[in-house]
Tab-separated table of C-alpha atoms and ligand atoms in Angstrom:
chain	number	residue	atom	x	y	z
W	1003	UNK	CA	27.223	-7.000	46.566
W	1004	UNK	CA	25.597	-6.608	50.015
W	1005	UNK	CA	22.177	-4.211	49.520
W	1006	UNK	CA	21.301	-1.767	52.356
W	1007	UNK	CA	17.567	-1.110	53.025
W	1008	UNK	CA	17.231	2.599	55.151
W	1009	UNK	CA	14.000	2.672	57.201
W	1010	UNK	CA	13.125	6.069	58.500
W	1011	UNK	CA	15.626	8.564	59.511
W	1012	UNK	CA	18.571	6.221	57.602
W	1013	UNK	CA	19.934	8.075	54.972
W	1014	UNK	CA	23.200	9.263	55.644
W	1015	UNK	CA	24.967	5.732	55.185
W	1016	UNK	CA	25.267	7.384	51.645
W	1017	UNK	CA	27.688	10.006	53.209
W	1018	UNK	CA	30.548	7.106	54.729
W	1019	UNK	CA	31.320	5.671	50.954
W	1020	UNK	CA	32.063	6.561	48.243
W	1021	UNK	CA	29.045	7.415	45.256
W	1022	UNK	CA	29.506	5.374	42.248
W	1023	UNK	CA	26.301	6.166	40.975
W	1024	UNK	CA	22.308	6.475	41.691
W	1025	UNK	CA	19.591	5.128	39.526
W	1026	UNK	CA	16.167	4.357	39.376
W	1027	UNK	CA	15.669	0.906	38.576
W	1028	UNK	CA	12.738	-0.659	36.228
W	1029	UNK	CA	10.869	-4.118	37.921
W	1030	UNK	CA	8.591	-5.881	36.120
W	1031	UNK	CA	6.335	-4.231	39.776
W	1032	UNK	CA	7.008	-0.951	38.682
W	1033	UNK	CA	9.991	1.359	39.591
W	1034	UNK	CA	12.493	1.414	42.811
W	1035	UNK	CA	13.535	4.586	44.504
W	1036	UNK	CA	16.824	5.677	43.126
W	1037	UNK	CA	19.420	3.536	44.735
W	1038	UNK	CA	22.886	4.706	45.296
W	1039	UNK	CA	25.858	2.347	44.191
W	1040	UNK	CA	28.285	3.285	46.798
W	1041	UNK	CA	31.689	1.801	47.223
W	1042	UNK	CA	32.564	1.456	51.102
W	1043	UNK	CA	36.700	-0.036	51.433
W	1044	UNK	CA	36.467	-2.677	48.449
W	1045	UNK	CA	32.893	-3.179	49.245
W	1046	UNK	CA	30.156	-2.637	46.479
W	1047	UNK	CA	27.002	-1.591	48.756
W	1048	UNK	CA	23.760	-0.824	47.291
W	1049	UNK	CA	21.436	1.777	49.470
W	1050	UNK	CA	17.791	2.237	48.912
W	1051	UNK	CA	15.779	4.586	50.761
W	1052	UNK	CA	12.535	1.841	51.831
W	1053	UNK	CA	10.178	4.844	51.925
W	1054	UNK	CA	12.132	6.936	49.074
W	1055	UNK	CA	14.163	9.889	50.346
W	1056	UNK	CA	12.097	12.719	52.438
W	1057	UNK	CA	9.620	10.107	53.815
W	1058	UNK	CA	6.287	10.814	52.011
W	1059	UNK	CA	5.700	6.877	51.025
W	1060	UNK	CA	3.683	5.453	54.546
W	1061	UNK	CA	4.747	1.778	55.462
W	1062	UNK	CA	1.355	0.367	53.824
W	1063	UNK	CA	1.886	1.877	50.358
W	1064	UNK	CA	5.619	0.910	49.663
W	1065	UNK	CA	6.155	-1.139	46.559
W	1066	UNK	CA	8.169	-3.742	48.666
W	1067	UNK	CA	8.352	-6.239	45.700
W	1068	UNK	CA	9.979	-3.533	43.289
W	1069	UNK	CA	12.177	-2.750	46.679
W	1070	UNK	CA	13.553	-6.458	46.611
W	1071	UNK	CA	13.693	-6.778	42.767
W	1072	UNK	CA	15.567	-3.927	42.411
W	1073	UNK	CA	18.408	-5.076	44.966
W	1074	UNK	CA	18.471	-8.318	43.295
W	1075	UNK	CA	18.613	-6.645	39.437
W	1076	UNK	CA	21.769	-5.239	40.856
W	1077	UNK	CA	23.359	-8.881	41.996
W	1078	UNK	CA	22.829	-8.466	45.285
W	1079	UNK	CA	23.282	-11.321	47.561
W	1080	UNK	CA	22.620	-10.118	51.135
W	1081	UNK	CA	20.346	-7.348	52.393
W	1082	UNK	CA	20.672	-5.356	55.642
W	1083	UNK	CA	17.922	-3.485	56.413
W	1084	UNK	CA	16.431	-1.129	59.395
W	1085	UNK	CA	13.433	-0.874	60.941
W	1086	UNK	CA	11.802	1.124	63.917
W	1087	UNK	CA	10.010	-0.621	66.176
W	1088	UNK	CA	8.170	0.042	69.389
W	1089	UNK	CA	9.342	-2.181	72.086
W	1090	UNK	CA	7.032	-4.896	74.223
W	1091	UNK	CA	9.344	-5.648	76.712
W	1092	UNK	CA	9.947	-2.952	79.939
W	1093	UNK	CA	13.910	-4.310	79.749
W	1094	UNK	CA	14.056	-3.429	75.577
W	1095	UNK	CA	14.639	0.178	75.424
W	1096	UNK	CA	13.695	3.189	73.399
W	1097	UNK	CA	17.495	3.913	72.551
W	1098	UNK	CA	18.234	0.198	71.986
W	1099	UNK	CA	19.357	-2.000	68.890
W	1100	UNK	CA	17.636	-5.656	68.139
W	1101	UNK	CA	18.558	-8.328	65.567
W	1102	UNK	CA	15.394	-10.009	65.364
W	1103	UNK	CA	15.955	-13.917	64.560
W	1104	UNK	CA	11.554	-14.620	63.939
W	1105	UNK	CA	8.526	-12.770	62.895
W	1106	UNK	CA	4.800	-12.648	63.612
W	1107	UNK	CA	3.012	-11.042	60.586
W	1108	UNK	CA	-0.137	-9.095	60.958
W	1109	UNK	CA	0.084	-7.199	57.901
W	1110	UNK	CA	-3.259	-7.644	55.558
W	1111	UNK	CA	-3.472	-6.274	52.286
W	1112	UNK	CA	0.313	-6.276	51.015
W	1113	UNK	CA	1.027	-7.672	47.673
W	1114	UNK	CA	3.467	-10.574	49.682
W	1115	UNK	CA	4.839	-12.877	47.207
W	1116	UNK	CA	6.903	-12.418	43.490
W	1117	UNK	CA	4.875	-16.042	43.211
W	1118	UNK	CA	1.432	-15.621	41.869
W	1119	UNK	CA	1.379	-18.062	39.098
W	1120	UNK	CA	2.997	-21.037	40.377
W	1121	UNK	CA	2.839	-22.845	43.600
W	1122	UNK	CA	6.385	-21.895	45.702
W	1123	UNK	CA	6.248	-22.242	49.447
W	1124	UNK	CA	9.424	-20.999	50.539
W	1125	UNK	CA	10.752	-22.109	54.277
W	1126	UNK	CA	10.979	-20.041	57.047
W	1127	UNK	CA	11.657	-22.145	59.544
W	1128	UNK	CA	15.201	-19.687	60.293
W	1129	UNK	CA	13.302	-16.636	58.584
W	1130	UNK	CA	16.160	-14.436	59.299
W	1131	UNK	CA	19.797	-14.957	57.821
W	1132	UNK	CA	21.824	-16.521	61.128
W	1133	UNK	CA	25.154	-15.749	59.660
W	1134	UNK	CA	24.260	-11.718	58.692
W	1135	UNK	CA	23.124	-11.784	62.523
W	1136	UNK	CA	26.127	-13.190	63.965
W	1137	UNK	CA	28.111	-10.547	61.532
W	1138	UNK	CA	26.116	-7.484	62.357
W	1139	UNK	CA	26.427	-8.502	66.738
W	1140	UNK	CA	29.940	-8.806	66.024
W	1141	UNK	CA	29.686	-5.406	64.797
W	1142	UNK	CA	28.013	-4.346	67.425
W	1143	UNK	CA	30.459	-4.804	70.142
W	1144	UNK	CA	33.033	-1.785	68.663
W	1145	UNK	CA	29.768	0.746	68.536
W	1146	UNK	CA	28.603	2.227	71.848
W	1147	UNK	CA	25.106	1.600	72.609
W	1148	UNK	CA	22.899	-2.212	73.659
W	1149	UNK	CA	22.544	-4.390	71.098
W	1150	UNK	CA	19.747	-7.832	71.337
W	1151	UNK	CA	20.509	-10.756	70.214
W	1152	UNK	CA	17.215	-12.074	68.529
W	1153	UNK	CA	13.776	-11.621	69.360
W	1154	UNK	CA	10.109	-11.698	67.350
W	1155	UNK	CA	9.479	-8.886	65.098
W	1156	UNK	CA	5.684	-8.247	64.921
W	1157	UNK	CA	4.757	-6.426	61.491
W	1158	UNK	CA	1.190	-4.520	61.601
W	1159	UNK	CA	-0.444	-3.065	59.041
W	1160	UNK	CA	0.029	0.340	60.358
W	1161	UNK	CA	-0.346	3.390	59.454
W	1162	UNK	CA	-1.869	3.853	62.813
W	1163	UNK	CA	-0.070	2.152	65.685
W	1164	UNK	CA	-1.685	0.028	67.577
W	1165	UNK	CA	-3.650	-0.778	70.593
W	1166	UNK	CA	-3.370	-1.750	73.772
W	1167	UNK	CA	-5.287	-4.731	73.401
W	1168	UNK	CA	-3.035	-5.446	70.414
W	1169	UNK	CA	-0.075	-5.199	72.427
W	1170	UNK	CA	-0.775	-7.581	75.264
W	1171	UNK	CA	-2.236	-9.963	72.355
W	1172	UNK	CA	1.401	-10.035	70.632
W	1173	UNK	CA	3.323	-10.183	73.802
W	1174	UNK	CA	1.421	-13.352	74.708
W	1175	UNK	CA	2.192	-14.757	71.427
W	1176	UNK	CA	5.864	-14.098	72.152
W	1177	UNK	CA	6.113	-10.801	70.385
W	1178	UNK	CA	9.520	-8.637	71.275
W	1179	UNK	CA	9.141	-5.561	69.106
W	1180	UNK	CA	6.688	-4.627	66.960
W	1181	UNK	CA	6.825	-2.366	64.015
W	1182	UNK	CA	5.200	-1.724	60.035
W	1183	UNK	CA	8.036	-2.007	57.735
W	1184	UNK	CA	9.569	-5.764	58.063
W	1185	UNK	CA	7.295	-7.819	56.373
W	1186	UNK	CA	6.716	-8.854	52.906
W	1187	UNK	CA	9.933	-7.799	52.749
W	1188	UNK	CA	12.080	-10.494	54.727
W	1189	UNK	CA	10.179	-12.893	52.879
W	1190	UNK	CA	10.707	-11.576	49.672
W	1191	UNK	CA	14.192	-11.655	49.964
W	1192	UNK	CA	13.949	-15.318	50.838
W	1193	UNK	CA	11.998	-15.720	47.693
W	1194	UNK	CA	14.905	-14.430	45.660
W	1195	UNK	CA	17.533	-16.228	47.509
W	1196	UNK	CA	18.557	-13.720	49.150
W	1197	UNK	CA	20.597	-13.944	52.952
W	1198	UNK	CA	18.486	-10.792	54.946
W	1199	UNK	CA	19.176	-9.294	58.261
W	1200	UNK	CA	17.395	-6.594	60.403
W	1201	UNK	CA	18.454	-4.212	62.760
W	1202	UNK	CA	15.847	-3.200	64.456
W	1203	UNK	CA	16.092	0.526	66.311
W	1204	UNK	CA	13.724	0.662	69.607
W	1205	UNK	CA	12.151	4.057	69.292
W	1206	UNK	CA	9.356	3.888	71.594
W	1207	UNK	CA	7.730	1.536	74.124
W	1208	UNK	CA	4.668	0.044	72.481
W	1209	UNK	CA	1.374	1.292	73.190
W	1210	UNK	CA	0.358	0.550	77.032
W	1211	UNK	CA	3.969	-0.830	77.594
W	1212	UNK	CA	4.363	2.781	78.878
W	1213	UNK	CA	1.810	5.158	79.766
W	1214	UNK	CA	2.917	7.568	77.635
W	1215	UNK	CA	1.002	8.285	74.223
W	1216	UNK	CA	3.269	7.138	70.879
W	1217	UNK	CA	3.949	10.339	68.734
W	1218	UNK	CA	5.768	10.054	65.245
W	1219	UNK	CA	7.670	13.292	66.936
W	1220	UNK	CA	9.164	10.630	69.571
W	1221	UNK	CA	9.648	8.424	66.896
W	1222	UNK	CA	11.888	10.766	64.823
W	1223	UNK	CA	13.889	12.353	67.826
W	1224	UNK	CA	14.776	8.990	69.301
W	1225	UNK	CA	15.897	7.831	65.878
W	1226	UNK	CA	18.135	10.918	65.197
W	1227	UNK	CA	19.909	10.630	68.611
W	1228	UNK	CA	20.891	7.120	67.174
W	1229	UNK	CA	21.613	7.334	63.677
W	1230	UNK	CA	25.245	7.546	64.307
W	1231	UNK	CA	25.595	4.321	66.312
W	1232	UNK	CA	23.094	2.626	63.800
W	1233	UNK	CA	25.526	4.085	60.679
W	1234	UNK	CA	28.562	2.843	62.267
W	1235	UNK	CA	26.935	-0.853	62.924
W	1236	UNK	CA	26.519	-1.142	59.645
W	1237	UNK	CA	29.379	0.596	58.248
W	1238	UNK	CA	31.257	-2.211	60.446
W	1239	UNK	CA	29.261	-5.338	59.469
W	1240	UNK	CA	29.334	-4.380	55.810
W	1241	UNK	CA	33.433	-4.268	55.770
W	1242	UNK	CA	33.724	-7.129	58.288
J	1955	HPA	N1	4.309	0.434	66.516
J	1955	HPA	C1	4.404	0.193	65.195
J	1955	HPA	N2	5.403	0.672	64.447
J	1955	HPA	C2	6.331	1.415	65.054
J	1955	HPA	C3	6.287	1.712	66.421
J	1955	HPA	C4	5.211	1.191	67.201
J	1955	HPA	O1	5.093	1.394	68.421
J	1955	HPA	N3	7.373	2.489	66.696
J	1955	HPA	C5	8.054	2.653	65.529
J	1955	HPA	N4	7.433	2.009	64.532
């Protein structure tokens, strides 16, 4: 079963299969959003809403473990998920699709591991899932719109965004996009075996990248001029 994670804005995936069923599933980290069994050509596909459906759960505050568990409770073996980002580059655009193949993580008071009481250090050294990428830029070439082929995902804390001073710090460290919803969760999957993939949707230049001030109102409008593209890209990698 290949699991779906829908960042902000990605929720009518649910509308292009076929509704089995929706429940709520019970972690031993408390519950998961209700997650919709959908059935998309012969494909099982299970979609959970990462910040539950209407968007009142902030990046810092979602129960990322009982996210993961969940998806893995219900035998799945490979996870798509979205994420918006801001952009660090001038040539990565607002408008723009990324399959990030590394990470940078600056968040700092996430509960980050299933592993508290035993020592598991999981590798990273290919912390993204090479064959979902390949799958999902395959994808990509029948849906309109760019698509990036890797790049470093920075993960912040959030909820604010950040600052300038942030900004040229990650670009120096070889930061492409940065955004608040990626991480634990690409290395939770790992923990559970799991093969994870992101697409990442540009929504915004990063602060200082452009002049401009970042609104969540720029956020949103960016990401609802793109949904289509983004629900056809997966649509397409999840029946390729
Ligand atoms: N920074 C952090 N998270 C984000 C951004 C940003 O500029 N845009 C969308 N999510």
């Amino acid at each position: 079963m290949m699991g779906i994670i829908g960042g902000t804005g990605v929720y009518q995936i649910v509308e292009m299969g076929e509704l089995k069923e929706k429940k709520v599933l019970n972690t031993p980290f408390g519950e998961s959003p209700p997650v919709s069994i959908l059935k998309f050509e012969d494909q099982e596909v299970a979609f959970l809403p990462r910040h539950r459906e209407g968007h009142d759960n902030p990046p810092h505050m979602i129960n990322y473990r009982a996210n993961i568990y969940a998806l893995k409770m219900l035998g799945a073996e490979r996870i798509i998920a979205t994420n918006a980002v801001g952009s660090l580059d001038e040539s990565i655009k607002p408008g723009d699709f990324l399959i990030p193949d590394d990470f940078l993580d600056f968040t700092r008071k996430r509960p980050f591991t299933f592993y508290d009481d035993r020592a598991v250090h999981v590798d990273v050294t290919q912390p993204y899932c090479p064959q979902m990428a390949e799958t999902i830029i395959s994808a990509g070439r029948g849906v309109d719109g760019r698509l990036v082929k890797g790049g470093v995902y920075v993960c912040t804390e959030g909820p604010r965004f950040e600052t300038p001073a942030e900004i040229r710090m990650f670009h120096q460290m070889g930061g492409t996009v940065v955004g608040m919803t990626g991480l634990p969760e690409a290395v939770l999957a790992r923990e559970l075996e799991m093969c994870y993939a992101s697409i990442c949707m540009i929504s915004n230049f990063a602060a200082s990248v452009s002049t401009e001030k970042i609104t969540i109102d720029e956020v949103f409008e960016i990401l609802d001029e793109k949904k289509k593209e983004l629900t056809r890209l997966i649509y397409n990698s999840i029946i390729s």
